[in-house]
mmCIF file of C-alpha atoms and ligand atoms in Angstrom:
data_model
loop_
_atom_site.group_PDB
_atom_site.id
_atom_site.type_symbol
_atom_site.label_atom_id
_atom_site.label_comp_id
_atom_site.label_asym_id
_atom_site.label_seq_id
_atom_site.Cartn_x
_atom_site.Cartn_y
_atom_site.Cartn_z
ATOM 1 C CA UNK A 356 -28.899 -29.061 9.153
ATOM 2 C CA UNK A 357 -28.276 -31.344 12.375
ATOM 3 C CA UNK A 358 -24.497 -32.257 11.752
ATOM 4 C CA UNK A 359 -25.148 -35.538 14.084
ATOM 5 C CA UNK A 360 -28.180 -36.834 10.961
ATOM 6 C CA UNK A 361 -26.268 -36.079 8.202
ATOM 7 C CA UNK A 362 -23.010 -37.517 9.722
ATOM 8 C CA UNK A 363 -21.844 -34.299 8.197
ATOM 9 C CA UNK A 364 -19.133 -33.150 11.529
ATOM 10 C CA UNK A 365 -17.047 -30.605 11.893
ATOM 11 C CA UNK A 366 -14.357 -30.066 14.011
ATOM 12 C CA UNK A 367 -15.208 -26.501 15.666
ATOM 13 C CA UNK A 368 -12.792 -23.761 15.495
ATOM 14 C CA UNK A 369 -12.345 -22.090 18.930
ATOM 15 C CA UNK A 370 -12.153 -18.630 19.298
ATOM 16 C CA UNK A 371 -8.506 -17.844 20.790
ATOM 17 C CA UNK A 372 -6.820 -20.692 18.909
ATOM 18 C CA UNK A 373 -7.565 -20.278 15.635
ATOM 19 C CA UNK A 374 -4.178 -20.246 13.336
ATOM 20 C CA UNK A 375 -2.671 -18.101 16.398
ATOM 21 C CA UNK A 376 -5.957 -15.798 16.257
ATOM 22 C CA UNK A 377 -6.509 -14.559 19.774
ATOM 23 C CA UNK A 378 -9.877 -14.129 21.719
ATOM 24 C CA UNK A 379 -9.109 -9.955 20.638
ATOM 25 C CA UNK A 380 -11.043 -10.429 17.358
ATOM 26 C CA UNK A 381 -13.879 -11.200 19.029
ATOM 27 C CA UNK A 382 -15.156 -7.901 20.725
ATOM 28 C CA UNK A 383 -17.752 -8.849 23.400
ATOM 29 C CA UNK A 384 -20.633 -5.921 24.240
ATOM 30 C CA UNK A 385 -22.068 -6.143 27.279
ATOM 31 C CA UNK A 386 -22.454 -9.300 27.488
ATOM 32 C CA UNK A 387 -24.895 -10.431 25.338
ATOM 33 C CA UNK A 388 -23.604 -9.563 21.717
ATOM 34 C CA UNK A 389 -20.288 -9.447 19.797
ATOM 35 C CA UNK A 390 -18.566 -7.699 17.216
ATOM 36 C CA UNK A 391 -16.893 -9.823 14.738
ATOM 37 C CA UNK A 392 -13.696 -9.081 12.817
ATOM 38 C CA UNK A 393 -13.012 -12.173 10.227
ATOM 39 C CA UNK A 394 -10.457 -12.324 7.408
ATOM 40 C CA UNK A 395 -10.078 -14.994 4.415
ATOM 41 C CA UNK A 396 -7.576 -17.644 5.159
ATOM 42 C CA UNK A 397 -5.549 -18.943 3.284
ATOM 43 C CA UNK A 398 -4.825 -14.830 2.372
ATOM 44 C CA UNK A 399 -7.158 -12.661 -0.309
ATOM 45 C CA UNK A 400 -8.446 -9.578 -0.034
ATOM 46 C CA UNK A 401 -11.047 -10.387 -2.338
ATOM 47 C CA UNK A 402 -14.011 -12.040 -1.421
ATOM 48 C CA UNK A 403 -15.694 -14.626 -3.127
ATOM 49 C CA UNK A 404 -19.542 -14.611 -4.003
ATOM 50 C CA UNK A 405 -20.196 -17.581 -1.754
ATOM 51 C CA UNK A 406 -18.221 -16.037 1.390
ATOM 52 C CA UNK A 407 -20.313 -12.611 0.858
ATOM 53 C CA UNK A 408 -23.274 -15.018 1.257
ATOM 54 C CA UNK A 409 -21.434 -16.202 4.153
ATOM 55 C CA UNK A 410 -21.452 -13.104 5.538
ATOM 56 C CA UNK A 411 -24.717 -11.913 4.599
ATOM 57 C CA UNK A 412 -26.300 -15.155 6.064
ATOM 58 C CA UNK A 413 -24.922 -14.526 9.571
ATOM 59 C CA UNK A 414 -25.221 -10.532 9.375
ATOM 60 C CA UNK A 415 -29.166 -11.000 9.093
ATOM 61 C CA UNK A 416 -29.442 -14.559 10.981
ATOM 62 C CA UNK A 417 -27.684 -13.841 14.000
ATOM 63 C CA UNK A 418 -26.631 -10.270 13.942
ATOM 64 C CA UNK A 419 -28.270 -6.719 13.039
ATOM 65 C CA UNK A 420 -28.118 -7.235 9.850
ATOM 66 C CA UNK A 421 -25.097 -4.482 9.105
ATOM 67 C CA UNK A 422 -21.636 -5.103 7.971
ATOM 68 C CA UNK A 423 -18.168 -3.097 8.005
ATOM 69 C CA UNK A 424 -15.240 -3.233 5.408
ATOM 70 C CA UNK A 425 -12.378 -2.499 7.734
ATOM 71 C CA UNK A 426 -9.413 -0.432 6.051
ATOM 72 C CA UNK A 427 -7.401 -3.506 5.749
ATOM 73 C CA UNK A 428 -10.718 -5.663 4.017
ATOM 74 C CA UNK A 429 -11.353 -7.013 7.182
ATOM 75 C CA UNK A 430 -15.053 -7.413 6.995
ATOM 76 C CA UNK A 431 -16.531 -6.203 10.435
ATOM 77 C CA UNK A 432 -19.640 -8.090 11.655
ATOM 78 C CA UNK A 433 -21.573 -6.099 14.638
ATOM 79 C CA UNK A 434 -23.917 -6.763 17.231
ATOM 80 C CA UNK A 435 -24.195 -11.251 17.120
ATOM 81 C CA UNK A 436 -26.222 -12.497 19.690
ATOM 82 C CA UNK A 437 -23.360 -14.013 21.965
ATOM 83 C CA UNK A 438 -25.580 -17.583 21.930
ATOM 84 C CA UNK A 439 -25.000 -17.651 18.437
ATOM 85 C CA UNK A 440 -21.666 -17.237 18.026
ATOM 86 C CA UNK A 441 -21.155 -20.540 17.630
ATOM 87 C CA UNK A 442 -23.340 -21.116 14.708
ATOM 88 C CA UNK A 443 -21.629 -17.643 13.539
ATOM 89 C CA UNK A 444 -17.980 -19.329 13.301
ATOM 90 C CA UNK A 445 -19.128 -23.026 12.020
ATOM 91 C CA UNK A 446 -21.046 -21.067 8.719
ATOM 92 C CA UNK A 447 -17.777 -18.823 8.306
ATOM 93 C CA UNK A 448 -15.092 -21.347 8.496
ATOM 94 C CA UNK A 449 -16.965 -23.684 6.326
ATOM 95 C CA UNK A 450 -16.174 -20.810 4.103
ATOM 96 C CA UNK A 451 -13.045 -20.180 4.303
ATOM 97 C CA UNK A 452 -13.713 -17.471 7.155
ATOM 98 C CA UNK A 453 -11.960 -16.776 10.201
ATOM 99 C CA UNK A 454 -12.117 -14.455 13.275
ATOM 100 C CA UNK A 455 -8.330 -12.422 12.657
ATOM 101 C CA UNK A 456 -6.623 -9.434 11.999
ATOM 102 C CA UNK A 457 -7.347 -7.248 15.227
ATOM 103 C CA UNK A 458 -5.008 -6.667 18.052
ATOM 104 C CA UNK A 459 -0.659 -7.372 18.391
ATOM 105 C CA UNK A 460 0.108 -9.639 15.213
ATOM 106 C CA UNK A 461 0.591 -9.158 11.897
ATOM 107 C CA UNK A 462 -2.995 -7.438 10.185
ATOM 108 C CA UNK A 463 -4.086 -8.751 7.386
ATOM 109 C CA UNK A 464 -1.685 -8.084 4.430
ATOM 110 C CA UNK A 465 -3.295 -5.262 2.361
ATOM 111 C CA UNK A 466 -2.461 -5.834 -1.893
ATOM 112 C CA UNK A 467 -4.459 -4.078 -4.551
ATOM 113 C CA UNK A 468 -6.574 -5.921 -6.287
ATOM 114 C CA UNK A 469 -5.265 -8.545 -9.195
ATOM 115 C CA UNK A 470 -6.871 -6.696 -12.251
ATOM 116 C CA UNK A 471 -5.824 -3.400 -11.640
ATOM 117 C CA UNK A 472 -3.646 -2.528 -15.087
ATOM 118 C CA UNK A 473 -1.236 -0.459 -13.333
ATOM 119 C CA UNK A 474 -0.024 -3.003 -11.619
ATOM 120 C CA UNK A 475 3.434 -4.353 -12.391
ATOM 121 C CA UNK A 476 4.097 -7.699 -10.591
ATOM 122 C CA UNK A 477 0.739 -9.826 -9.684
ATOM 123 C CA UNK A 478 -0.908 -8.616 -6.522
ATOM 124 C CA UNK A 479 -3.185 -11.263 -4.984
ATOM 125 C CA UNK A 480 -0.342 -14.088 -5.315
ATOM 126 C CA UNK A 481 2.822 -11.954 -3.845
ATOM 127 C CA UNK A 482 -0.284 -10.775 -1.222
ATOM 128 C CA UNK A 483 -0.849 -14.667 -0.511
ATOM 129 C CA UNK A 484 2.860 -15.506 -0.181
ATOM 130 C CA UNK A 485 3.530 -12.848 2.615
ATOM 131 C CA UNK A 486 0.688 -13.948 4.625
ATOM 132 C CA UNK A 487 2.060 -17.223 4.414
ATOM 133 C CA UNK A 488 4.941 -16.553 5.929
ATOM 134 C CA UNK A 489 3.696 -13.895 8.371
ATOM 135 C CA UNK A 490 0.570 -13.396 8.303
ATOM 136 C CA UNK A 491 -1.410 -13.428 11.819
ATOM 137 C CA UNK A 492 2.117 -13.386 13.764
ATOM 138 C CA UNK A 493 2.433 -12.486 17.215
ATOM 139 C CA UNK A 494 4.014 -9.174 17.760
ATOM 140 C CA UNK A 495 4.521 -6.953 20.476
ATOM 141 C CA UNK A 496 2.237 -3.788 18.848
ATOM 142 C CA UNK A 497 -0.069 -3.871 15.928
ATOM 143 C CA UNK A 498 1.817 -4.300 12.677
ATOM 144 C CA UNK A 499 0.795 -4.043 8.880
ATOM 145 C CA UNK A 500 2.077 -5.013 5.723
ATOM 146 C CA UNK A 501 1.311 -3.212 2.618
ATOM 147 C CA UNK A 502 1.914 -4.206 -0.935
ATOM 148 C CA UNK A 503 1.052 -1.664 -3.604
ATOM 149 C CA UNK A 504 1.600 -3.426 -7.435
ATOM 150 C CA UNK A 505 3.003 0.192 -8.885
ATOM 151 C CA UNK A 506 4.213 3.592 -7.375
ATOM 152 C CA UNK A 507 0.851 4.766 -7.058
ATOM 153 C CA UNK A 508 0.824 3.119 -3.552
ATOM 154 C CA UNK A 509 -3.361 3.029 -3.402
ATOM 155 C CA UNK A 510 -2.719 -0.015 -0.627
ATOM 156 C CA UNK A 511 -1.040 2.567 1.108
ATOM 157 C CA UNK A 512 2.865 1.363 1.401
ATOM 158 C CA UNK A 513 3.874 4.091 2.283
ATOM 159 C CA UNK A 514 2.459 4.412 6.055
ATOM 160 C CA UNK A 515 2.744 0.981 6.930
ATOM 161 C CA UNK A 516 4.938 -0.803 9.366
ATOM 162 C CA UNK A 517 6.405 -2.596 6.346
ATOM 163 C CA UNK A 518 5.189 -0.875 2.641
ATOM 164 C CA UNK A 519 6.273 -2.830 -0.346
ATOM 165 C CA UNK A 520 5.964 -1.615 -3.676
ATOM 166 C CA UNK A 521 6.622 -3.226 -6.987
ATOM 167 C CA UNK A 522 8.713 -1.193 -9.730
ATOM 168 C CA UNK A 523 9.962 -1.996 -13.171
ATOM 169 C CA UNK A 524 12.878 -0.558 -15.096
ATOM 170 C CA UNK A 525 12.204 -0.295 -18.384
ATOM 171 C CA UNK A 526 14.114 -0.828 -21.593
ATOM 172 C CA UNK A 527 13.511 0.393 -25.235
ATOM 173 C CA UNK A 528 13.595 -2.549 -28.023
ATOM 174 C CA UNK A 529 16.069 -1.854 -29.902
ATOM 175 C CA UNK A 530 16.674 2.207 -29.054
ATOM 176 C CA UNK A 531 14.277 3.451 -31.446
ATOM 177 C CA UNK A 532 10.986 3.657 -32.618
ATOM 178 C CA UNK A 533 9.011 4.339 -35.956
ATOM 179 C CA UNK A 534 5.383 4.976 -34.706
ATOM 180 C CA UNK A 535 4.689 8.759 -33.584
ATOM 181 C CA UNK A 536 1.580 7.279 -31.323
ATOM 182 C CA UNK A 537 4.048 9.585 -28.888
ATOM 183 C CA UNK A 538 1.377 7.706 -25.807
ATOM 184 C CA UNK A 539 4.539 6.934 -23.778
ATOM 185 C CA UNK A 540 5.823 10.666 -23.613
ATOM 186 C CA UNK A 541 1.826 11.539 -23.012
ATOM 187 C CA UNK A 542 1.389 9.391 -19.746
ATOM 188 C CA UNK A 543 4.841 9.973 -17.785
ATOM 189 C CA UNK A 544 4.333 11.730 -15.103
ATOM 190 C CA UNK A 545 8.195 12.375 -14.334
ATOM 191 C CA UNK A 546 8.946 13.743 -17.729
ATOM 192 C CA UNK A 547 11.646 10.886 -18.503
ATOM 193 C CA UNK A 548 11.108 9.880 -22.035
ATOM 194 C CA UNK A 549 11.728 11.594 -24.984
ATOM 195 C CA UNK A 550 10.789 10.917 -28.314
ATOM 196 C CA UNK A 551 13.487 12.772 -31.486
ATOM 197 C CA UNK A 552 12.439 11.673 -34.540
ATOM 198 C CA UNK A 553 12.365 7.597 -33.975
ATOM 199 C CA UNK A 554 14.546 7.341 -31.139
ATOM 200 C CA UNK A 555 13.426 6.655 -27.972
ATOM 201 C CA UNK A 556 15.287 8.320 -25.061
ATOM 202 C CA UNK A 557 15.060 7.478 -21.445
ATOM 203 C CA UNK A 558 16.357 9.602 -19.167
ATOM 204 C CA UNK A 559 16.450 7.180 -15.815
ATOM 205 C CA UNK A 560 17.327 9.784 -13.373
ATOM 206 C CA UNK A 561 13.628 11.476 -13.399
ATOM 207 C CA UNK A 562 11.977 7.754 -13.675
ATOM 208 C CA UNK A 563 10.655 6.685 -11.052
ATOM 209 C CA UNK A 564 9.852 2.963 -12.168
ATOM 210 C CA UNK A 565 5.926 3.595 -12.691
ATOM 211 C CA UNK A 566 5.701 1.217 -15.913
ATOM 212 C CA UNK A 567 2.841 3.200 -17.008
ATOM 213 C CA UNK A 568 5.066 3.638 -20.390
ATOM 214 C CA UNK A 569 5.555 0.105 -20.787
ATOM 215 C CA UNK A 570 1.518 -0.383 -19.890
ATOM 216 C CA UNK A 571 0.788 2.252 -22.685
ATOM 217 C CA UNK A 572 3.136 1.192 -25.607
ATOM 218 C CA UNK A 573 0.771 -0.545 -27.988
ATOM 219 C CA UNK A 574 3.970 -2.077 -29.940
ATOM 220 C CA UNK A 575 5.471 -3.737 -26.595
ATOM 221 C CA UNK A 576 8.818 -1.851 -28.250
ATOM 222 C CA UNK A 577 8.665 -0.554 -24.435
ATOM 223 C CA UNK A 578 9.037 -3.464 -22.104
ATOM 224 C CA UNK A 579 10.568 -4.439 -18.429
ATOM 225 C CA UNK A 580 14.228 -4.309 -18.206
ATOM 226 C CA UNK A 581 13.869 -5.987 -14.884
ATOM 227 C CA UNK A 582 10.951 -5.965 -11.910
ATOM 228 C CA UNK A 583 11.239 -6.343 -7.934
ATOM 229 C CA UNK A 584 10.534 -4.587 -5.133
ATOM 230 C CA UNK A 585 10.871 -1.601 -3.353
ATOM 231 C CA UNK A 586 11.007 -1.891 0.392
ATOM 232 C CA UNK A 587 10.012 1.201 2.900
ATOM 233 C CA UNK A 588 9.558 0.522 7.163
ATOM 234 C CA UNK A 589 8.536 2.070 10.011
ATOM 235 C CA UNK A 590 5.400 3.922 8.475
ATOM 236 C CA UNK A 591 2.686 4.430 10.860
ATOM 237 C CA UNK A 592 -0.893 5.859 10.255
ATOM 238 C CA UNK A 593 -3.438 7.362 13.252
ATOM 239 C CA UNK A 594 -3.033 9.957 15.730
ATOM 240 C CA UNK A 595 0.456 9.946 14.647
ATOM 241 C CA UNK A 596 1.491 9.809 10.990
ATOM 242 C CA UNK A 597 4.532 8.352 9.884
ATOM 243 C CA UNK A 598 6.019 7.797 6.406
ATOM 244 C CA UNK A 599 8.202 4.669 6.017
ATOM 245 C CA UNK A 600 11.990 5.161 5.214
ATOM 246 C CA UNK A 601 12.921 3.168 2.246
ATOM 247 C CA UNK A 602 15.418 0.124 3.105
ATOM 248 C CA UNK A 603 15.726 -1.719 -0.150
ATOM 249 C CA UNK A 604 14.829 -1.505 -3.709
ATOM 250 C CA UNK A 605 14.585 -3.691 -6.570
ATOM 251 C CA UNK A 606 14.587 -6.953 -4.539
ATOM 252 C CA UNK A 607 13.559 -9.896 -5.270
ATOM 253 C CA UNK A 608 10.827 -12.909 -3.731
ATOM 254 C CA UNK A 609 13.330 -14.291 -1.403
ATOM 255 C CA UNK A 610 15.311 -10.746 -0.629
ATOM 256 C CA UNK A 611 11.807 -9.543 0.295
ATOM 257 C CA UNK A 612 11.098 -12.161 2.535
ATOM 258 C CA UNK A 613 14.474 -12.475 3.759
ATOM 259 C CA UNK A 614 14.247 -8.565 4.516
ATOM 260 C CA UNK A 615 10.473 -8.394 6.331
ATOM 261 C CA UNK A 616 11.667 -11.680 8.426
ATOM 262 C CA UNK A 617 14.181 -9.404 9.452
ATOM 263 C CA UNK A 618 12.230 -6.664 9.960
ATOM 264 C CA UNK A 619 9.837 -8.558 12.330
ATOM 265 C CA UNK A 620 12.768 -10.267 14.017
ATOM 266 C CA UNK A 621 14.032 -7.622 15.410
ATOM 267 C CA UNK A 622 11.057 -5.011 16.171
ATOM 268 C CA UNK A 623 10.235 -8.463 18.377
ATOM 269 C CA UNK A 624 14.132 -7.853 20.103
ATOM 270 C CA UNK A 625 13.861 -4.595 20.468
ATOM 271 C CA UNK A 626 10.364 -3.246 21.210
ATOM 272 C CA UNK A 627 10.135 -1.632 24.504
ATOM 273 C CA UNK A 628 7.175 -0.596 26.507
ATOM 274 C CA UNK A 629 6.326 3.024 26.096
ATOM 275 C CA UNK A 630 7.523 5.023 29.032
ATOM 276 C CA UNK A 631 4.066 5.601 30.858
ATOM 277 C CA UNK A 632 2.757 1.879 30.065
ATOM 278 C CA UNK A 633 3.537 -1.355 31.196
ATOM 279 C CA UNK A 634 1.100 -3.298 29.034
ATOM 280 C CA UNK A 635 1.692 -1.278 25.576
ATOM 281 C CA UNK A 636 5.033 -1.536 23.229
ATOM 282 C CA UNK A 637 6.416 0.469 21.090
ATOM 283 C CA UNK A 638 4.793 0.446 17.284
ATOM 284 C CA UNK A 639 7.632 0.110 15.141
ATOM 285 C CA UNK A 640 8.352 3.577 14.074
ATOM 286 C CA UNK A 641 8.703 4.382 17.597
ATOM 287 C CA UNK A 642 11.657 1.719 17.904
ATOM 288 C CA UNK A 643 13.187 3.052 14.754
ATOM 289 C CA UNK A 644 13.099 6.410 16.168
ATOM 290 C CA UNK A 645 14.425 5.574 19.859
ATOM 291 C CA UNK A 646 17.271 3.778 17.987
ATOM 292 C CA UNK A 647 17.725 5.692 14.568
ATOM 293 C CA UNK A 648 17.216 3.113 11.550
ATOM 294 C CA UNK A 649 20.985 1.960 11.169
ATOM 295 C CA UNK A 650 21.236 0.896 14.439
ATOM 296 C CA UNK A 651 17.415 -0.652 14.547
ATOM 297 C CA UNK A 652 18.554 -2.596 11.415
ATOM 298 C CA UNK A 653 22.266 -3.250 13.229
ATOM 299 C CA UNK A 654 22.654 -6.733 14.710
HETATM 300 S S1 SF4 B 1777 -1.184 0.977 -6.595
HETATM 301 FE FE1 SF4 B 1777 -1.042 0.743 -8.821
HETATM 302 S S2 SF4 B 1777 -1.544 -1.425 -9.145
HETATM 303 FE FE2 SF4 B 1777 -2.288 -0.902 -7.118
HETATM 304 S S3 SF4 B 1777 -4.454 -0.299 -7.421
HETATM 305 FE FE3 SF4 B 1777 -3.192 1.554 -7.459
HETATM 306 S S4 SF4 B 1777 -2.794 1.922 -9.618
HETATM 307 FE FE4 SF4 B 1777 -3.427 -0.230 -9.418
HETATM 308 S S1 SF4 B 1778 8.474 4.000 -15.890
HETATM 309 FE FE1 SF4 B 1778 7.112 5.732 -15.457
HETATM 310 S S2 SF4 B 1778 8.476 7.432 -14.958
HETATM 311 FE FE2 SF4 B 1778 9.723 5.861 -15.958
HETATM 312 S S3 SF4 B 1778 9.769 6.453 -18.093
HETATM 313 FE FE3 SF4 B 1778 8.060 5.009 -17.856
HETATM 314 S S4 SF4 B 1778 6.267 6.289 -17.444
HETATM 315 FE FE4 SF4 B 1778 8.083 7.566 -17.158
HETATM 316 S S1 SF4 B 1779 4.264 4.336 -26.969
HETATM 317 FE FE1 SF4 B 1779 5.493 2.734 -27.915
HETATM 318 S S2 SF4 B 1779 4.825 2.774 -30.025
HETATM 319 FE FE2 SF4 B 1779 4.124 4.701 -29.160
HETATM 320 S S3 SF4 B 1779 5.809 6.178 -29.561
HETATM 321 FE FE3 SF4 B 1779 6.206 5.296 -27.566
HETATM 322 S S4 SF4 B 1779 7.582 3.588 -27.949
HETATM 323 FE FE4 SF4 B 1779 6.640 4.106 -29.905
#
């Protein structure tokens, strides 16, 4: 369509200025093609049908015709003809499509998706609300956030810079139970319920907040006590492995935001550059081990 006929116009987004993106997602090859990492803003990790189309519209128009889905549900577009890359950008952002999530900021948040049944607090919109607040940040080393909605950590909390997990104690309605159903004994994993005749018996200790009782009770006498957040840093994944060390649990939305501006505050203070570079920081879990965590999280 010629924008100037229509009087359709559209004020271009530049590559480099983009909500803080930098000219890093945009991978220039020799010249005469790029590779294209994009993300949805504002935040999901779950594409609609039209931005697919998106996507498939400038894979075959202007590129090879291939697409990547990064770990992090970046999509990944290869090989567009560097002339085009303007046309490339204009038919993403118009939907909802923007170069990000590559180089030293905060990666696109990675959340499970919304209907997973597991999951104990919702996803997508606790997903949305941390990219709000820090998503695409400058930092001085690459740095994820992962939010997993149950223990079962698919989104990989557990080796991220910042891995959040959501956990629910649970409580029995009134302390007993008359059904023998017995499907909340059959899917603990930790062995910490016990059904004696129509009691129900929790034994917390061995619990480790999975709600996959409460999920399974087809009487709702098992429900959630309370929900929040458990809170794990300095995880790293690739040529070094790292599992996060857990700094809070059972928080709530303003702890956990309180705690991850934190977090990001002072990795920003305290990063150094690695001993044989002057151009590459420490990732996080090297700071935390340079400094040990207490004094890392010390002001
Ligand atoms: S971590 Fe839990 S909520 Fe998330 S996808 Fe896995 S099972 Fe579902
Ligand atoms: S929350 Fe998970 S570990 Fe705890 S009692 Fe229920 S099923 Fe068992
Ligand atoms: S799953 Fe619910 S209904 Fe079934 S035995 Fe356990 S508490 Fe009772």
């Amino acid at each position: 369509m010629d924008e100037k006929a229509s009087g359709f116009s559209l004020e271009m987004p530049k590559v480099g200025v983009i909500r803080g993106v930098k000219a890093k997602d945009v991978e220039l090859v020799g010249g005469k093609v790029v590779n294209l990492r994009i993300c949805a803003r504002p935040y999901s990790n779950i594409y609609s049908v039209t931005q697919l189309r998106a996507i498939k519209t400038v894979s075959e128009q202007y590129g090879s015709g291939k697409v990547h889905l990064s770990p992090r549900h970046n999509f990944e577009i290869p090989e567009i003809r560097n002339k085009r890359i303007d046309d490339t950008l204009k038919l993403l952002y118009v939907a909802g499509l923007f170069p990000g999530g590559a180089g030293t900021s905060v990666r696109n948040i990675f959340t499970c998706p919304d209907w997973c049944s597991q999951s104990v607090l919702p996803t997508q919109e606790i997903g949305k609300m941390i990219s709000t607040n820090f998503g695409d940040r400058d930092m001085p080393n690459k740095f994820t956030i992962s939010f997993a909605g149950c223990v079962n950590g698919c989104s990989r909390p557990h080796n991220a810079d910042v891995g959040i997990i959501a956990v629910g104690k649970v409580k029995v309605a009134k302390g007993n139970c008359a059904d023998q159903c017995n499907k909340c004994v059959e899917v603990c994993p930790r062995q910490a319920i016990e059904k004696n005749g129509g009691k129900v018996l929790l034994k917390e200790k061995n619990c480790n907040f999975c709600g996959k009782c409460v999920k399974a009770c087809p009487q709702n006498i098992l429900t959630f006590a309370s929900t929040g957040f458990k809170v794990m840093i300095g995880g790293k994944e690739g040529a070094s492995v790292a599992f996060g060390s857990v700094i809070a649990d059972f928080v709530k939305d303003f702890e956990l935001l309180e705690i991850i501006e934190n977090v990001l505050q002072k990795y920003q203070e305290k990063a150094k550059f690695r001993p044989a570079s002057q151009k590459k920081k420490e990732r996080l879990t090297e700071v935390i081990e340079r400094l040990g965590l207490e004094s890392f999280l010390a002001d």
